[in-house]
Amino acid sequence: MPDARFSDTFEEGELEIVEPLCAVFRRTLRDAGQKYTPERARILDTIIELDGLFEADALLESVREGGFRVSKATVYRTLKLLDDAGIIERIPFDREQSHYQLVYGRSPGAILVNVDTGEIESVDVPELVAIRDAICAKRGLVPEGHRLQIFARPK
Amino acid sequence: MPDARFSDTFEEGELEIVEPLCAVFRRTLRDAGQKYTPERARILDTIIELDGLFEADALLESVREGGFRVSKATVYRTLKLLDDAGIIERIPFDREQSHYQLVYGRSPGAILVNVDTGEIESVDVPELVAIRDAICAKRGLVPEGHRLQIFARPK
DNA sequence: GTGCGTGCAAAGACTTTGCACGTAC
DNA sequence: GTACGTGCAAAGTCTTTGCACGCAC
């Protein structure tokens, strides 16, 4: 199995990533006195392979492909670390398990949910930032982030 | 205790409600061959008193005030009915229980979350509809709804 | 009178945690 | 060598469900 610790499969046409994600994660961990283990590296790598939009159990399954052994607990613990590091974002859903999305270095967008098929797509919505900031400014708040979910069905 | 079945405490300056919410609910139930029970009436009334933004356990507690006896199960079952009827909307949150919001007759808006205090406010964002519709149109989808959460902290 | 609704407790789904062992630094 | 991390299984949280009884229509 490949050693994910030094790979960087994250490539987006839209914007230039100056630093591999794994380096970001490693630095964040080190700054908190935490360790960059093979499990954590492998999990981040798998998230990138999944195109950055996934559920915890699907991630676990993918991580285990090829015989890599990880526990559910480690996956959940790593997801929380990645969330805290601002690399991914947890997206809670109705009557379903949470989804997670890669967000680091991407412009904040929306989740488009096809209510017929359950299919989920990530959409860029740059103008949301202005809307959000205006709402916060009016109340003397500093925006920390936002999340938009759009539900739709085929015509 | 007051009989909620015939009261209508829902009043919004912003828009005119032509029909009491309880009447909407009652009609929806009847159309589905279901019954308008005191429990259901009381729960809807309490939601209105809570200004239409609440969590399931807070609702249960409020409903029980004054000695009214209801089970948790009935509250959850009624919430699902109200959601299906388009009167309220379930809003799943991170690492927390879901929140619910009164939406019937209101323009679709956003939830503003103060990440320091956990306080939650409902905000009108009419321009979201256009954004949403444009995204759906581009993909040949019919919009069913949307949901925006904004996270902010005091300056 | 019949079918839908209710309460209770138990089950469920997803996620988190305690503990003993293992390993990155 | 010393935290910190891991796996396992058990516990937690919120929510849903099965069943017997009760009530709205």
XYZ file of C-alpha atoms (C1' of nucleotides) in Angstrom:
360
model
C 0.000 0.000 0.000
C 1.250 3.484 -0.838
C 2.559 5.707 1.870
C 0.197 8.631 1.831
C 2.251 10.790 4.076
C 4.195 12.350 1.286
C 1.694 12.347 -1.538
C -0.527 15.170 -2.654
C -3.314 14.186 -4.950
C -5.276 17.359 -4.420
C -5.559 19.311 -7.628
C -8.201 21.827 -8.454
C -8.339 23.749 -11.671
C -10.094 26.652 -10.015
C -7.402 27.793 -7.724
C -3.799 27.171 -6.971
C -3.016 25.250 -3.855
C 0.326 26.450 -2.645
C 0.752 23.779 -0.022
C -0.167 20.107 -0.063
C -3.084 19.373 2.224
C -1.142 16.759 4.075
C 1.428 19.400 4.961
C -1.288 21.649 6.314
C -2.625 18.815 8.428
C 0.801 17.794 9.640
C 1.629 21.343 10.678
C -1.664 21.785 12.479
C -1.069 18.579 14.382
C 2.486 19.458 15.304
C 1.396 22.889 16.545
C -0.988 21.147 18.892
C 1.619 18.652 20.041
C -0.114 15.846 18.191
C 1.222 13.176 15.880
C 0.964 12.524 12.193
C 0.226 8.824 12.126
C -0.177 6.515 9.125
C -3.878 6.212 9.947
C -4.378 9.969 9.805
C -2.376 10.298 6.603
C -4.280 7.495 4.950
C -7.629 8.949 5.967
C -6.818 12.375 4.552
C -5.564 10.808 1.347
C -8.731 8.799 0.982
C -10.868 11.881 1.496
C -9.053 13.528 -1.383
C -9.640 10.471 -3.564
C -13.334 10.626 -2.724
C -13.410 14.114 -4.264
C -13.912 15.636 -0.887
C -17.612 14.861 -0.388
C -18.454 11.737 1.570
C -20.036 10.035 4.579
C -18.195 8.535 7.515
C -19.049 4.916 6.731
C -18.149 5.250 3.057
C -14.855 6.768 4.097
C -14.182 3.926 6.501
C -14.850 1.408 3.757
C -12.582 3.193 1.290
C -9.827 3.566 3.832
C -9.928 -0.181 4.444
C -9.624 -1.010 0.754
C -6.396 -2.771 0.022
C -6.216 -4.247 3.486
C -5.464 -1.098 5.482
C -6.728 -1.688 9.009
C -8.415 1.199 10.840
C -11.127 1.360 13.420
C -14.317 3.333 13.138
C -13.237 5.255 16.211
C -10.063 6.459 14.542
C -11.974 7.616 11.506
C -14.366 9.653 13.627
C -11.531 11.033 15.712
C -9.626 12.041 12.600
C -12.681 13.643 11.044
C -13.009 15.816 14.107
C -9.344 16.803 13.904
C -9.695 17.689 10.226
C -12.807 19.687 10.966
C -11.055 21.600 13.727
C -8.144 22.209 11.392
C -10.499 23.782 8.849
C -9.650 21.176 6.242
C -13.040 19.542 6.058
C -16.492 20.536 7.215
C -19.176 18.413 8.727
C -22.567 18.802 7.089
C -25.449 17.442 9.142
C -28.425 16.131 7.202
C -32.058 15.272 7.812
C -32.746 11.761 9.037
C -29.397 10.672 7.697
C -25.854 10.478 8.816
C -23.681 13.542 8.425
C -21.769 14.220 5.265
C -18.330 15.746 5.192
C -16.759 18.038 2.661
C -13.253 19.144 1.854
C -13.196 22.924 2.223
C -9.603 23.985 2.672
C -8.556 26.432 -0.035
C -11.935 26.293 -1.694
C -14.391 29.147 -1.857
C -17.390 28.615 0.402
C -20.230 27.148 -1.536
C -23.437 25.208 -1.368
C -24.533 21.617 -1.258
C -27.056 20.714 -3.932
C -29.189 17.750 -2.937
C -31.229 15.836 -5.470
C -34.169 14.802 -3.316
C -35.192 12.061 -5.717
C -31.908 10.217 -5.931
C -30.206 11.439 -2.777
C -27.302 12.499 -4.963
C -25.240 15.350 -3.613
C -23.158 17.894 -5.442
C -20.936 20.690 -4.256
C -21.551 24.093 -5.881
C -19.594 27.310 -5.739
C -21.637 30.337 -4.686
C -19.205 33.220 -4.202
C -21.943 35.838 -3.749
C -22.976 34.196 -0.489
C -20.026 35.766 1.259
C -21.335 39.282 0.652
C -24.835 38.352 1.811
C -23.483 36.735 4.927
C -21.173 39.600 5.740
C -23.961 42.153 5.363
C -26.212 40.230 7.752
C -23.443 39.941 10.321
C -22.318 43.543 9.960
C -25.825 44.815 10.650
C -25.708 43.014 13.989
C -22.116 43.779 14.915
C -21.062 40.164 14.445
C -17.975 38.735 12.824
C -18.789 36.009 10.301
C -17.139 32.661 10.968
C -18.597 30.689 8.106
C -21.793 29.599 6.456
C -23.448 26.650 4.878
C -26.131 26.502 2.210
C -28.123 23.444 1.288
C -30.345 23.465 -1.773
C -32.925 20.765 -2.326
C -34.159 20.074 -5.827
C -35.569 17.384 -8.082
C -35.261 16.622 -11.789
C -37.747 18.384 -14.040
C -55.393 25.009 30.354
C -56.554 26.827 27.239
C -57.955 24.868 24.399
C -55.494 25.502 21.633
C -57.580 24.024 18.926
C -59.338 27.233 18.101
C -56.746 29.825 18.933
C -54.369 31.541 16.569
C -51.527 33.326 18.206
C -49.472 33.567 15.044
C -48.993 37.152 14.018
C -46.244 38.494 11.831
C -45.897 42.102 10.852
C -44.182 41.169 7.641
C -46.911 39.350 5.902
C -50.559 38.666 6.229
C -51.580 35.202 7.246
C -54.930 34.513 5.692
C -55.549 31.301 7.580
C -54.755 30.322 11.140
C -51.958 27.791 11.294
C -54.044 25.397 13.294
C -56.580 25.385 10.469
C -53.856 24.549 7.969
C -52.707 21.686 10.140
C -56.198 20.412 10.736
C -56.969 20.426 7.048
C -53.734 18.645 6.181
C -54.518 15.973 8.729
C -58.056 15.497 7.578
C -56.954 15.195 3.958
C -54.705 12.338 5.036
C -57.439 10.684 7.098
C -55.707 11.629 10.318
C -57.013 13.183 13.491
C -56.614 16.549 15.113
C -55.956 15.584 18.710
C -55.497 17.818 21.764
C -51.853 16.770 21.869
C -51.251 17.899 18.304
C -53.096 21.164 18.839
C -51.189 21.889 22.006
C -47.842 21.141 20.379
C -48.519 23.476 17.467
C -49.676 26.186 19.829
C -46.551 25.837 21.898
C -44.357 26.071 18.813
C -45.997 29.373 17.995
C -45.386 30.608 21.533
C -41.735 29.660 21.199
C -41.506 32.072 18.259
C -41.109 29.206 15.880
C -37.463 28.327 16.573
C -36.788 25.566 19.054
C -35.373 22.136 19.872
C -37.373 19.004 20.496
C -36.596 18.740 24.209
C -37.321 22.408 24.872
C -40.612 21.980 23.078
C -41.466 18.943 25.138
C -40.740 20.842 28.319
C -42.849 23.817 27.254
C -45.702 21.624 26.167
C -45.727 20.003 29.594
C -45.897 23.328 31.399
C -49.126 23.721 33.252
C -49.498 20.001 33.722
C -50.242 18.977 30.147
C -49.127 15.367 29.753
C -47.472 14.301 26.505
C -44.865 11.730 25.678
C -41.609 12.371 23.892
C -42.783 9.987 21.195
C -45.838 12.081 20.456
C -43.764 15.223 20.208
C -41.426 13.626 17.686
C -44.316 12.138 15.755
C -46.063 15.492 15.618
C -42.893 17.275 14.542
C -42.642 14.902 11.619
C -46.261 15.549 10.687
C -45.731 19.304 10.837
C -42.610 18.981 8.748
C -44.422 16.927 6.136
C -47.210 19.492 6.142
C -44.702 22.238 5.359
C -45.512 24.091 8.573
C -42.161 23.638 10.238
C -38.738 22.634 9.024
C -36.182 20.467 10.674
C -32.704 21.963 10.815
C -29.951 19.491 11.642
C -26.962 20.870 13.514
C -23.384 19.892 14.295
C -22.861 17.738 17.337
C -26.209 18.860 18.662
C -29.779 17.888 18.423
C -31.808 19.209 15.525
C -33.563 22.533 15.681
C -36.950 23.176 14.198
C -38.356 26.306 12.661
C -41.787 27.575 11.768
C -41.748 28.240 8.027
C -45.331 28.284 6.827
C -46.182 31.614 5.244
C -42.729 33.012 5.897
C -40.191 33.812 3.230
C -37.322 31.349 3.197
C -34.468 32.700 5.215
C -31.354 31.870 7.115
C -30.380 30.725 10.553
C -27.831 32.950 12.250
C -25.848 31.083 14.884
C -23.818 32.917 17.480
C -21.004 30.442 17.971
C -20.012 31.956 21.315
C -23.355 31.799 23.034
C -25.101 29.163 20.956
C -27.871 31.679 20.442
C -29.854 31.244 17.256
C -31.787 33.781 15.253
C -33.919 33.504 12.180
C -33.122 35.981 9.381
C -34.959 36.803 6.188
C -32.832 36.537 3.053
C -35.158 36.967 0.080
C -32.343 37.123 -2.477
C -31.486 33.494 -1.762
C -34.402 32.353 -3.857
C -32.928 33.855 -7.020
C -29.513 32.350 -6.326
C -31.017 28.972 -5.676
C -33.227 29.072 -8.748
C -30.324 30.030 -10.997
C -28.246 27.112 -9.733
C -31.088 24.677 -10.261
C -32.042 26.054 -13.677
C -28.505 25.609 -14.950
C -28.813 21.895 -14.159
C -32.395 21.360 -15.264
C -33.596 20.859 -11.696
C -36.691 22.141 -9.956
C -35.911 23.786 -6.615
C -37.723 22.302 -3.635
C -36.254 24.461 -0.919
C -33.071 25.622 0.668
C -31.482 26.250 3.999
C -28.727 28.669 4.970
C -26.830 28.632 8.226
C -24.514 31.490 9.104
C -22.017 31.171 11.930
C -20.710 34.311 13.607
C -19.339 35.670 16.847
C -19.564 39.024 18.609
C -16.945 41.592 17.600
C -67.459 0.776 16.526
C -63.114 1.329 14.003
C -59.036 3.014 12.962
C -55.844 6.243 14.238
C -53.148 8.117 18.248
C -50.858 7.752 22.641
C -47.594 6.349 26.320
C -44.125 3.502 27.689
C -40.074 1.213 27.186
C -37.177 -0.861 24.180
C -34.721 -0.647 19.900
C -32.013 1.930 16.407
C -28.554 4.782 14.066
C -24.752 7.237 14.341
C -21.074 8.899 17.135
C -18.180 9.209 21.267
C -15.504 7.344 25.111
C -12.761 4.251 28.588
C -9.148 1.340 28.875
C -5.062 -1.391 27.867
C -1.741 -1.755 24.515
C 1.216 0.246 20.778
C 4.088 3.692 18.449
C 5.738 8.468 16.608
C 8.776 11.667 18.107
C 11.197 6.938 27.151
C 6.932 9.484 27.116
C 3.103 11.292 25.634
C -0.207 10.662 22.301
C -2.871 7.351 19.270
C -5.262 3.059 18.335
C -8.653 -0.789 18.529
C -12.274 -2.778 20.736
C -16.432 -2.789 22.904
C -19.366 -0.400 25.666
C -21.815 3.796 26.533
C -24.210 8.025 24.843
C -27.512 10.960 22.389
C -31.138 11.902 19.944
C -34.878 9.781 17.531
C -37.931 6.017 16.069
C -40.769 1.909 16.773
C -43.744 -2.107 18.781
C -47.456 -2.985 21.435
C -51.554 -2.620 24.267
C -54.827 0.617 25.541
C -57.726 4.789 24.574
C -60.135 8.292 22.033
C -61.721 11.161 17.782
C -64.728 10.689 14.244
